[in-house]
mmCIF file of C-alpha atoms and ligand atoms in Angstrom:
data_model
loop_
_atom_site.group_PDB
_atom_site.id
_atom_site.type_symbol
_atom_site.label_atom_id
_atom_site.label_comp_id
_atom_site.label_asym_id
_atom_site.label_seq_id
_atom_site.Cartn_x
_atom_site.Cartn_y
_atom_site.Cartn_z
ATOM 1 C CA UNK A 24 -2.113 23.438 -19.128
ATOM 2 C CA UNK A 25 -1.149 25.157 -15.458
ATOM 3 C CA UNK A 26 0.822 22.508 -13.542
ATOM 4 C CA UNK A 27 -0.244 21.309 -10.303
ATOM 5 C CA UNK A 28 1.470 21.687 -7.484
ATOM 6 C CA UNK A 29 2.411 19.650 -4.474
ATOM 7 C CA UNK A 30 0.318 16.939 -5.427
ATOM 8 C CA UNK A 31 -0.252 13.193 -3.888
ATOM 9 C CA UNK A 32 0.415 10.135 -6.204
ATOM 10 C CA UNK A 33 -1.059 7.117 -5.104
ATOM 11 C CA UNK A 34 -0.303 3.847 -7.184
ATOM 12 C CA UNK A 35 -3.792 1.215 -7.277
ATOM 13 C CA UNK A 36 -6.074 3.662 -6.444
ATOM 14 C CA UNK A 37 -9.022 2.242 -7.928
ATOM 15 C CA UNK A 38 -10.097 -0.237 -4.929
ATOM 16 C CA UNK A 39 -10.496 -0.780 -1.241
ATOM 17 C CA UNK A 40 -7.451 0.935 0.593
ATOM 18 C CA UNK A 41 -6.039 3.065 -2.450
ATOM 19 C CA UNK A 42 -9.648 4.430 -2.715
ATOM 20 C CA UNK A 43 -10.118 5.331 0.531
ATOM 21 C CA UNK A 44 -7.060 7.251 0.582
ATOM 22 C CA UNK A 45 -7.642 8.721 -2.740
ATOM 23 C CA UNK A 46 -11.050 10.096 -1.295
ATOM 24 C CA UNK A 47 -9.394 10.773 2.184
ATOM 25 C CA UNK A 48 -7.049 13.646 0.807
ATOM 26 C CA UNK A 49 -9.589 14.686 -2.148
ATOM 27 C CA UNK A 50 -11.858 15.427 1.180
ATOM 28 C CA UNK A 51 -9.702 16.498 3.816
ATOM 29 C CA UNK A 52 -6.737 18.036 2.183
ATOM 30 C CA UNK A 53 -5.727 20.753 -0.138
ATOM 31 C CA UNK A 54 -3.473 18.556 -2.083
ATOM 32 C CA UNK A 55 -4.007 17.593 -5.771
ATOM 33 C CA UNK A 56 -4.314 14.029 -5.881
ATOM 34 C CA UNK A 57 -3.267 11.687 -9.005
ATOM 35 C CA UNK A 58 -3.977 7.833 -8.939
ATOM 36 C CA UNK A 59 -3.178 5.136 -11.056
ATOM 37 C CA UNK A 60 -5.700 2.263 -11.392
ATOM 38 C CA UNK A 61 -5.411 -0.738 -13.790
ATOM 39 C CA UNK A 62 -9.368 -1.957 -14.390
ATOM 40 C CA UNK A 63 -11.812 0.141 -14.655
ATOM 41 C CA UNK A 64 -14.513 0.462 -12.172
ATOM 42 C CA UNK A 65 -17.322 2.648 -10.996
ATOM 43 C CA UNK A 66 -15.283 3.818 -7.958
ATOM 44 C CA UNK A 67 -12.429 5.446 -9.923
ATOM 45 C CA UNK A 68 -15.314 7.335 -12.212
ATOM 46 C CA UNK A 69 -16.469 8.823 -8.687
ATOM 47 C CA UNK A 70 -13.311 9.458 -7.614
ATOM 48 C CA UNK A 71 -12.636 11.521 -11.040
ATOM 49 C CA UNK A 72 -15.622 13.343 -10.274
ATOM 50 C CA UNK A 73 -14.415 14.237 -6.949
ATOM 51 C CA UNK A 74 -11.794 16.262 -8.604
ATOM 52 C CA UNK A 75 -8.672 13.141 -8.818
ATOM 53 C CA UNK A 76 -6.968 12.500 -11.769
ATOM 54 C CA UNK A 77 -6.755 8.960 -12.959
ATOM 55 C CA UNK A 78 -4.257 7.156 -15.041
ATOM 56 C CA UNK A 79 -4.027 3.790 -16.370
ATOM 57 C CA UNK A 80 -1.418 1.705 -15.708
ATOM 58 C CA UNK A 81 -0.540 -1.572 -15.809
ATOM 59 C CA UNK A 82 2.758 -2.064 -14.136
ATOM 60 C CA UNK A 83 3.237 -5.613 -15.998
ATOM 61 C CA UNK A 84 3.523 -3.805 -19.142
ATOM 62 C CA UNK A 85 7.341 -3.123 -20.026
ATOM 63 C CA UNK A 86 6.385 0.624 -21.142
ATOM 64 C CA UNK A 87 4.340 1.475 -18.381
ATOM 65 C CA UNK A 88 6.919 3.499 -16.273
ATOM 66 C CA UNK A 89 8.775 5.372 -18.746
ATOM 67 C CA UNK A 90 4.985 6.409 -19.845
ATOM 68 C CA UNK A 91 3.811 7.205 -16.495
ATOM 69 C CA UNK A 92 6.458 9.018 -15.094
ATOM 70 C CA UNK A 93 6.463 11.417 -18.675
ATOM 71 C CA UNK A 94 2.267 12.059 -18.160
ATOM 72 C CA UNK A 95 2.939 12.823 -14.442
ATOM 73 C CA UNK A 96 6.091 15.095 -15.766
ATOM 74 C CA UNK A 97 3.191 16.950 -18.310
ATOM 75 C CA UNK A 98 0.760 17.630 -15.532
ATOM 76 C CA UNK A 99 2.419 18.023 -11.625
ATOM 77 C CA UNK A 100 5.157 20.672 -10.825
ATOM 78 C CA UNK A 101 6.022 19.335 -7.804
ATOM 79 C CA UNK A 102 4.878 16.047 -5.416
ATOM 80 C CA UNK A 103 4.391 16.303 -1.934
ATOM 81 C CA UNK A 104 3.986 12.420 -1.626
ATOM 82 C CA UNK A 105 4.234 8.859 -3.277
ATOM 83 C CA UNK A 106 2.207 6.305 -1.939
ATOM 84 C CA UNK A 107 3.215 2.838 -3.323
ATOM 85 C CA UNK A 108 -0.182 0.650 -2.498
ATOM 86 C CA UNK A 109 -0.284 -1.348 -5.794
ATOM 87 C CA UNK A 110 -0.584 -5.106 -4.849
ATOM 88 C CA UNK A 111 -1.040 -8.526 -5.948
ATOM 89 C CA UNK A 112 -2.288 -11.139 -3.067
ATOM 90 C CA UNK A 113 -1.116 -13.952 -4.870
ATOM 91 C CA UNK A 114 -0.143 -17.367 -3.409
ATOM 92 C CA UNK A 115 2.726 -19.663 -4.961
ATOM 93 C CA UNK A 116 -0.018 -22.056 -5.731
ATOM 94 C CA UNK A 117 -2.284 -19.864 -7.703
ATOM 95 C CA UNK A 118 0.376 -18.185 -9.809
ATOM 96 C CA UNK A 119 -0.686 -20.232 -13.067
ATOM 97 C CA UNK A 120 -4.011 -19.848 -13.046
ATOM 98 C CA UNK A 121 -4.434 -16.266 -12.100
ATOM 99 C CA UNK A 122 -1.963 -14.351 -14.197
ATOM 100 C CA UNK A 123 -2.554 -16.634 -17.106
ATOM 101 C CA UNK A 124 0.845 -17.433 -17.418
ATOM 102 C CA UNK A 125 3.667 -19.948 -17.195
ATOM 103 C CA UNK A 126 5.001 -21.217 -13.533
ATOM 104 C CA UNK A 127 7.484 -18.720 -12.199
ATOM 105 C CA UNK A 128 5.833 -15.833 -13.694
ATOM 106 C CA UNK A 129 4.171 -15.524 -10.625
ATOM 107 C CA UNK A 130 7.763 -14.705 -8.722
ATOM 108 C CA UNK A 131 8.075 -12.561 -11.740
ATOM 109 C CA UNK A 132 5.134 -11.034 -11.477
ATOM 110 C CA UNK A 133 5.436 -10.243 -7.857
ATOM 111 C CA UNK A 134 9.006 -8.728 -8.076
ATOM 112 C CA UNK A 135 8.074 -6.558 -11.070
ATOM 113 C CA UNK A 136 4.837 -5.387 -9.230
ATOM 114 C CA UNK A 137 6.421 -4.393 -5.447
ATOM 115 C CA UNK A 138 10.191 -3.975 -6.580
ATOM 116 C CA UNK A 139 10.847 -3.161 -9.522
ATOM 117 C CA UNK A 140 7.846 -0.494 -9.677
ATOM 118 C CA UNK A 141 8.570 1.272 -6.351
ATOM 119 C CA UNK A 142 12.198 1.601 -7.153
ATOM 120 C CA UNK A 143 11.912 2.941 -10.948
ATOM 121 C CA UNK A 144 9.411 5.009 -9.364
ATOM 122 C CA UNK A 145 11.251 6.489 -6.422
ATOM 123 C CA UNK A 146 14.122 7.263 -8.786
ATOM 124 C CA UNK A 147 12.502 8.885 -11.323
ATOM 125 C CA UNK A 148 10.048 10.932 -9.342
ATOM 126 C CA UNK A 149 12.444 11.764 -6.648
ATOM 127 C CA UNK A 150 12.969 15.466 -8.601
ATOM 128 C CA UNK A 151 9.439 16.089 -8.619
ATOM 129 C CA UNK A 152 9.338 15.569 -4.648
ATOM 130 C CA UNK A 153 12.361 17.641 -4.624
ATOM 131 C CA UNK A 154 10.518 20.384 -5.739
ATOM 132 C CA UNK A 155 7.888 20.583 -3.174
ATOM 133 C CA UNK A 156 6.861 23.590 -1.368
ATOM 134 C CA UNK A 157 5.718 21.327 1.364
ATOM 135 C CA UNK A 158 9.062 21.182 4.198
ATOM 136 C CA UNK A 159 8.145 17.981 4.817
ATOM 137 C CA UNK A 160 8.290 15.102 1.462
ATOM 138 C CA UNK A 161 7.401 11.797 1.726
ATOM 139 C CA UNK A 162 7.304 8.735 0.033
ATOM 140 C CA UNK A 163 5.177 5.605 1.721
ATOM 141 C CA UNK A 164 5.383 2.120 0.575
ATOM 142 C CA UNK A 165 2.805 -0.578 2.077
ATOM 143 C CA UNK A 166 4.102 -4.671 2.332
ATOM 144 C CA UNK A 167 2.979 -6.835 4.555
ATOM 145 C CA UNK A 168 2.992 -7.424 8.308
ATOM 146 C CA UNK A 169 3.553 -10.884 7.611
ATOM 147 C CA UNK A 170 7.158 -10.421 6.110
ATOM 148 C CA UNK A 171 7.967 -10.993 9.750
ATOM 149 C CA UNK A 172 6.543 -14.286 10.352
ATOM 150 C CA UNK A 173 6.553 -15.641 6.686
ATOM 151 C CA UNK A 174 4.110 -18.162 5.322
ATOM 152 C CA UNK A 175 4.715 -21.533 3.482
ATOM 153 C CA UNK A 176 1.678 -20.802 0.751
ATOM 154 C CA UNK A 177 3.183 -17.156 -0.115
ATOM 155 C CA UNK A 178 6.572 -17.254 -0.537
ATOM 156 C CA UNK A 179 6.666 -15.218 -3.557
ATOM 157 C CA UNK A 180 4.747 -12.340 -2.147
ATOM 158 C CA UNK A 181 6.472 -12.057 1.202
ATOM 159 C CA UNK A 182 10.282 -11.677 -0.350
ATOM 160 C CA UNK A 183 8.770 -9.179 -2.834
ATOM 161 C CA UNK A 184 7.146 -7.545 0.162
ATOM 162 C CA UNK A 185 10.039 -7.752 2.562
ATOM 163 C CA UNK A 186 12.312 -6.625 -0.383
ATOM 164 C CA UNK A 187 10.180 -3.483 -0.733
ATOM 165 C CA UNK A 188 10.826 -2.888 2.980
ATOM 166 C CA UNK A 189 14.416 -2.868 2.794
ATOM 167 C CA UNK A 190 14.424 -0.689 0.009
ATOM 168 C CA UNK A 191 12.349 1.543 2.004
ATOM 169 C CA UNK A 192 15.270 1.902 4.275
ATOM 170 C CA UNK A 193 18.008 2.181 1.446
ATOM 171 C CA UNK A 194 15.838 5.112 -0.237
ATOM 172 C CA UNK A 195 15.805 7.040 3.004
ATOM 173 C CA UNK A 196 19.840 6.966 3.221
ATOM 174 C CA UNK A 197 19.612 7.931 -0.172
ATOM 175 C CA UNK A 198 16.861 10.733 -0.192
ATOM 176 C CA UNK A 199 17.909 11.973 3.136
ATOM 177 C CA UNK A 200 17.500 14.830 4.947
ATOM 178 C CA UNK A 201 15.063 16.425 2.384
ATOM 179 C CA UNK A 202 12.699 13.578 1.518
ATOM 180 C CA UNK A 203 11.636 10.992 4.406
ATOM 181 C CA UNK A 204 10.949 7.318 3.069
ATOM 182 C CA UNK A 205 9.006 5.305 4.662
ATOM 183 C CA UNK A 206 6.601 1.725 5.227
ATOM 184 C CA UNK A 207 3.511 0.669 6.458
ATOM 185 C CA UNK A 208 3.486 -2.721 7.131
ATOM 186 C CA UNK A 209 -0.341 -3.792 7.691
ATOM 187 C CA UNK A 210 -1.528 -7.553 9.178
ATOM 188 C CA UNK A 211 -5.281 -7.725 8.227
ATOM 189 C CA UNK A 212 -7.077 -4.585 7.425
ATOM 190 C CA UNK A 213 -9.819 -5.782 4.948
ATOM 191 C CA UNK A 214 -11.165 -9.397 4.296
ATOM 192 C CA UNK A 215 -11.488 -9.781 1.081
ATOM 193 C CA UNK A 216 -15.226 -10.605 -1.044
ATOM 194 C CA UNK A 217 -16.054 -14.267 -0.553
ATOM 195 C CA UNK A 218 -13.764 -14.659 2.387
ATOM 196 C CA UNK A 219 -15.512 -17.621 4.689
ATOM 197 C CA UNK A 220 -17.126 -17.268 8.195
ATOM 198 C CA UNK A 221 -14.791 -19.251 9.284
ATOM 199 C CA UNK A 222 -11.550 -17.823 8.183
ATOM 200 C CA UNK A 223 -12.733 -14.620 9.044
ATOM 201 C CA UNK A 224 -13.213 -16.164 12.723
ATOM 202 C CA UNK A 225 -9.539 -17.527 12.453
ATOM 203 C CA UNK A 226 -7.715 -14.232 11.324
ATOM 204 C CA UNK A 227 -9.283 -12.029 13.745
ATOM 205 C CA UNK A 228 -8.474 -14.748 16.141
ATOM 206 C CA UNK A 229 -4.800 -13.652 15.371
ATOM 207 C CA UNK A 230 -4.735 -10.694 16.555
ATOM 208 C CA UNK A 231 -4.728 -9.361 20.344
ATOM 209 C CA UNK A 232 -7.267 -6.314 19.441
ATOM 210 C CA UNK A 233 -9.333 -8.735 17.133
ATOM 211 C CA UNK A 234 -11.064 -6.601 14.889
ATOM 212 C CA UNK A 235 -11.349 -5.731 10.720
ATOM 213 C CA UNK A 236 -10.345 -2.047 11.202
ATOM 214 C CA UNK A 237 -10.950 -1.215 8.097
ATOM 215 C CA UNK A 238 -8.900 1.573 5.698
ATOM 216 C CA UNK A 239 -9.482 3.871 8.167
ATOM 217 C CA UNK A 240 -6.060 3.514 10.201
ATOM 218 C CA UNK A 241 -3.763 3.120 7.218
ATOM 219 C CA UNK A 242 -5.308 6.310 6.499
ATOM 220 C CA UNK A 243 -3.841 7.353 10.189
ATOM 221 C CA UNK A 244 -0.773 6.293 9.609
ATOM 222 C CA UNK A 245 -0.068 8.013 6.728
ATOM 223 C CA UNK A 246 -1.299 10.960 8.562
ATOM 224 C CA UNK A 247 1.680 10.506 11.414
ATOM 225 C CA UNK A 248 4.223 9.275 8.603
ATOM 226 C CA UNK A 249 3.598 12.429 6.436
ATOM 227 C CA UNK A 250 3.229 14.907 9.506
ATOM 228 C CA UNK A 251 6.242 13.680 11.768
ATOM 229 C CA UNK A 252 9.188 15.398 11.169
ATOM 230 C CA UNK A 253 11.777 12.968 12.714
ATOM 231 C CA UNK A 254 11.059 9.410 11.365
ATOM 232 C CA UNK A 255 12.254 8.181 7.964
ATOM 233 C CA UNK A 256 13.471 4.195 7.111
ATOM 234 C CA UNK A 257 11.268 3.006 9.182
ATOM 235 C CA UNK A 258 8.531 -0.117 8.773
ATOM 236 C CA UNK A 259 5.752 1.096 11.123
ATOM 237 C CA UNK A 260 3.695 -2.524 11.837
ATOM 238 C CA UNK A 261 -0.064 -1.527 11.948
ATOM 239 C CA UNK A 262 -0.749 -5.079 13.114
ATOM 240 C CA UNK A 263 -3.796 -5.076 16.020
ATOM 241 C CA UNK A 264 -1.290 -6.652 18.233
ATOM 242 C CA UNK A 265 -1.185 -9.544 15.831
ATOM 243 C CA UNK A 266 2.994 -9.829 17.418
ATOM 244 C CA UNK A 267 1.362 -10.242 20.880
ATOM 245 C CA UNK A 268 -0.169 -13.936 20.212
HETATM 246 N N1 NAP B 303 -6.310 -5.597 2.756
HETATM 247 C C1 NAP B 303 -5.538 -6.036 3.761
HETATM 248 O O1 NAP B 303 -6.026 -6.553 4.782
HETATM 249 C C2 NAP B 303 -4.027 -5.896 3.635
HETATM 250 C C3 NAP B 303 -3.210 -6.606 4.536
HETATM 251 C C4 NAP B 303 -1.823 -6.467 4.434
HETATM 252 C C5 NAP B 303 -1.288 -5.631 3.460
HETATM 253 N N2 NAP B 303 -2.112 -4.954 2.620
HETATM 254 C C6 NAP B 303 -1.494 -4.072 1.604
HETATM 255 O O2 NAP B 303 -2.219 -2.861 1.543
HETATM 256 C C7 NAP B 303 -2.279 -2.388 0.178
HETATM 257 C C8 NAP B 303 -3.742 -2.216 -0.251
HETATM 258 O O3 NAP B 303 -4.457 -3.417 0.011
HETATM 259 P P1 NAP B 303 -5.841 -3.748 -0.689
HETATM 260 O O4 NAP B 303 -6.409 -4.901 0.027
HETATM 261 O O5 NAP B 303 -6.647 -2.501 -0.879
HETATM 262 O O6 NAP B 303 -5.287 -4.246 -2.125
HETATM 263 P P2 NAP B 303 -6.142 -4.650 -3.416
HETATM 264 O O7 NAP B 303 -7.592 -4.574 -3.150
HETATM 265 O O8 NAP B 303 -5.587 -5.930 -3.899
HETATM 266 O O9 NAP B 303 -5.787 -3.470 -4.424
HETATM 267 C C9 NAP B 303 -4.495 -3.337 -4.924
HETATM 268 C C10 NAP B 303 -4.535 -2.516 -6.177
HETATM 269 O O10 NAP B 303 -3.324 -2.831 -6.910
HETATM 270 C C11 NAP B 303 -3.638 -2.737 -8.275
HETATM 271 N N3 NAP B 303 -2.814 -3.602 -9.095
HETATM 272 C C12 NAP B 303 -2.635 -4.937 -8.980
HETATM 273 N N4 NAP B 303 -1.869 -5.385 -9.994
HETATM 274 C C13 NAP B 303 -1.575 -4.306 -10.758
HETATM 275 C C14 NAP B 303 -0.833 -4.133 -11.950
HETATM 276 N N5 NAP B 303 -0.255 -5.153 -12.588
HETATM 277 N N6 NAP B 303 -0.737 -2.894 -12.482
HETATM 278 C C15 NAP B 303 -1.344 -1.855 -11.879
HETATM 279 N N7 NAP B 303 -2.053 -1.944 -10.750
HETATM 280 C C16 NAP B 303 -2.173 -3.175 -10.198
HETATM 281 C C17 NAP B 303 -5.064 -3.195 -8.418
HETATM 282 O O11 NAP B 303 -5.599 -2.454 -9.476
HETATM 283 P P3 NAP B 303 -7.000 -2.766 -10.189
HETATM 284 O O12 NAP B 303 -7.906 -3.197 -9.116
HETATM 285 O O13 NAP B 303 -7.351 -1.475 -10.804
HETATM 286 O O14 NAP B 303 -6.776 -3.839 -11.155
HETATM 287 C C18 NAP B 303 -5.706 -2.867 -7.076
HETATM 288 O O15 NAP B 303 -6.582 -1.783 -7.126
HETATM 289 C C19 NAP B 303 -1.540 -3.424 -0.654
HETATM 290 O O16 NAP B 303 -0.207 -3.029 -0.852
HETATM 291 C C20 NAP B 303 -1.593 -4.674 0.202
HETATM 292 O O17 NAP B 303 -0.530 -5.583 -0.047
HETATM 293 C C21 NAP B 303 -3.462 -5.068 2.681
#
């Protein structure tokens, strides 16, 4: 099998954001793209079809790492980017209920999810990136705009999210100067299905610009992370003016 080259690895590709940007450089790049994706769903069959490669992962697992990293080792040469966008929206509340599991789990959960996955990751792929033909390598995390104001109902989430900022910084001193390491920190992009009139009303409330953008400008900010030559450790807020108010 002839290795692919200079390829983009997106983590939680199979939904919303991760799709979009699975389908954005599929479309309007040359890059191979690979995507991990943990349910099935008709959207990752069309991306397939598009010409992606999918892989199922689910990061929970203990073996899931090791196992990804050696099927992206079979099949890429080189990387010219990581995107970390796999994500759990959990509050401490819900942790029971939706992960099925025991109380603290959730924190577990979390850690193990926007932590412990980026940082295996970054580590073991960082040879792969090495490798690029591209002059420019990159590696984009997403967390949270939120990290900066914090929240009483998601506690959990926010230190996993603000931890995966830091390390954002701590992986650009390490990778530096030949890969850049960055993180997009996005207040509301999407509402979620089922979200109420009324909430909707509140969030976009929050914000000075007051809009759902949509996938669209985290799409645009990878674009200037990936194609600016000078900016690495940094946690670019993508917020609406959300800081303003
Ligand atoms: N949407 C927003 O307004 C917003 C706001 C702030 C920050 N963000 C950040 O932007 C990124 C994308 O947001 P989104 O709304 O598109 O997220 P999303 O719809 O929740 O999708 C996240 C993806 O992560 C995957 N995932 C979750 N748990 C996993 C696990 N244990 N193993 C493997 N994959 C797992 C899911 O895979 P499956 O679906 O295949 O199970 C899902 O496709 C996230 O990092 C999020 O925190 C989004």
């Amino acid at each position: 099998m002839k290795l692919l080259q200079d390829v983009v690895f997106i983590t939680g590709g199979g939904q919303r954001i991760g799709a979009f940007l699975v389908k954005k450089f599929l479309t309007e790049t040359h890059y191979p793209v690979i995507f991990t994706y943990r349910t099935p769903r008709i959207q990752v069959d069309e991306l397939v079809a598009l010409g992606a490669i999918a892989i199922q992962v689910d990061f929970m697992a203990k073996a899931s790492l090791p196992d990804l990293v050696k099927s992206l080792q079979a099949r890429v040469s080189s990387l010219r980017l990581v995107i970390h966008n796999a994500s759990l929206w959990l509050p401490d509340a819900m942790g029971t209920d939706k992960l099925q599991g025991v109380e603290g789990e959730c924190f577990d959960s979390l850690f193990q999810l926007h932590v412990n996955t980026p940082y295996f990751l970054n580590n073991a792929l960082q040879p792969l990136l090495e490798k690029s033909t591209s002059p420019l390598k990159d590696v984009i995390s997403i967390s949270d705009y939120s990290v900066e104001r914090a929240s009483s109902q998601y506690i959990a989430y926010l230190a996993s999210k603000a931890a995966l900022q830091n390390m954002c910084k701590g992986f650009a001193k390490k990778f530096a100067p030949t890969i850049k390491v960055n993180d997009i920190a996005p207040a509301l992009i999407l509402f979620n299905e089922g979200d109420s009139e009324s909430y909707k009303q509140s969030r976009l409330a929050q914000s000075a610009l007051g809009i759902e953008p949509g996938p669209m400008v985290v799409w645009q900010a990878v674009q200037y992370l990936m194609n600016c030559s000078y900016t690495t450790g940094t946690v670019l807020p993508l917020e609406g003016g959300r800081s303003l108010l």
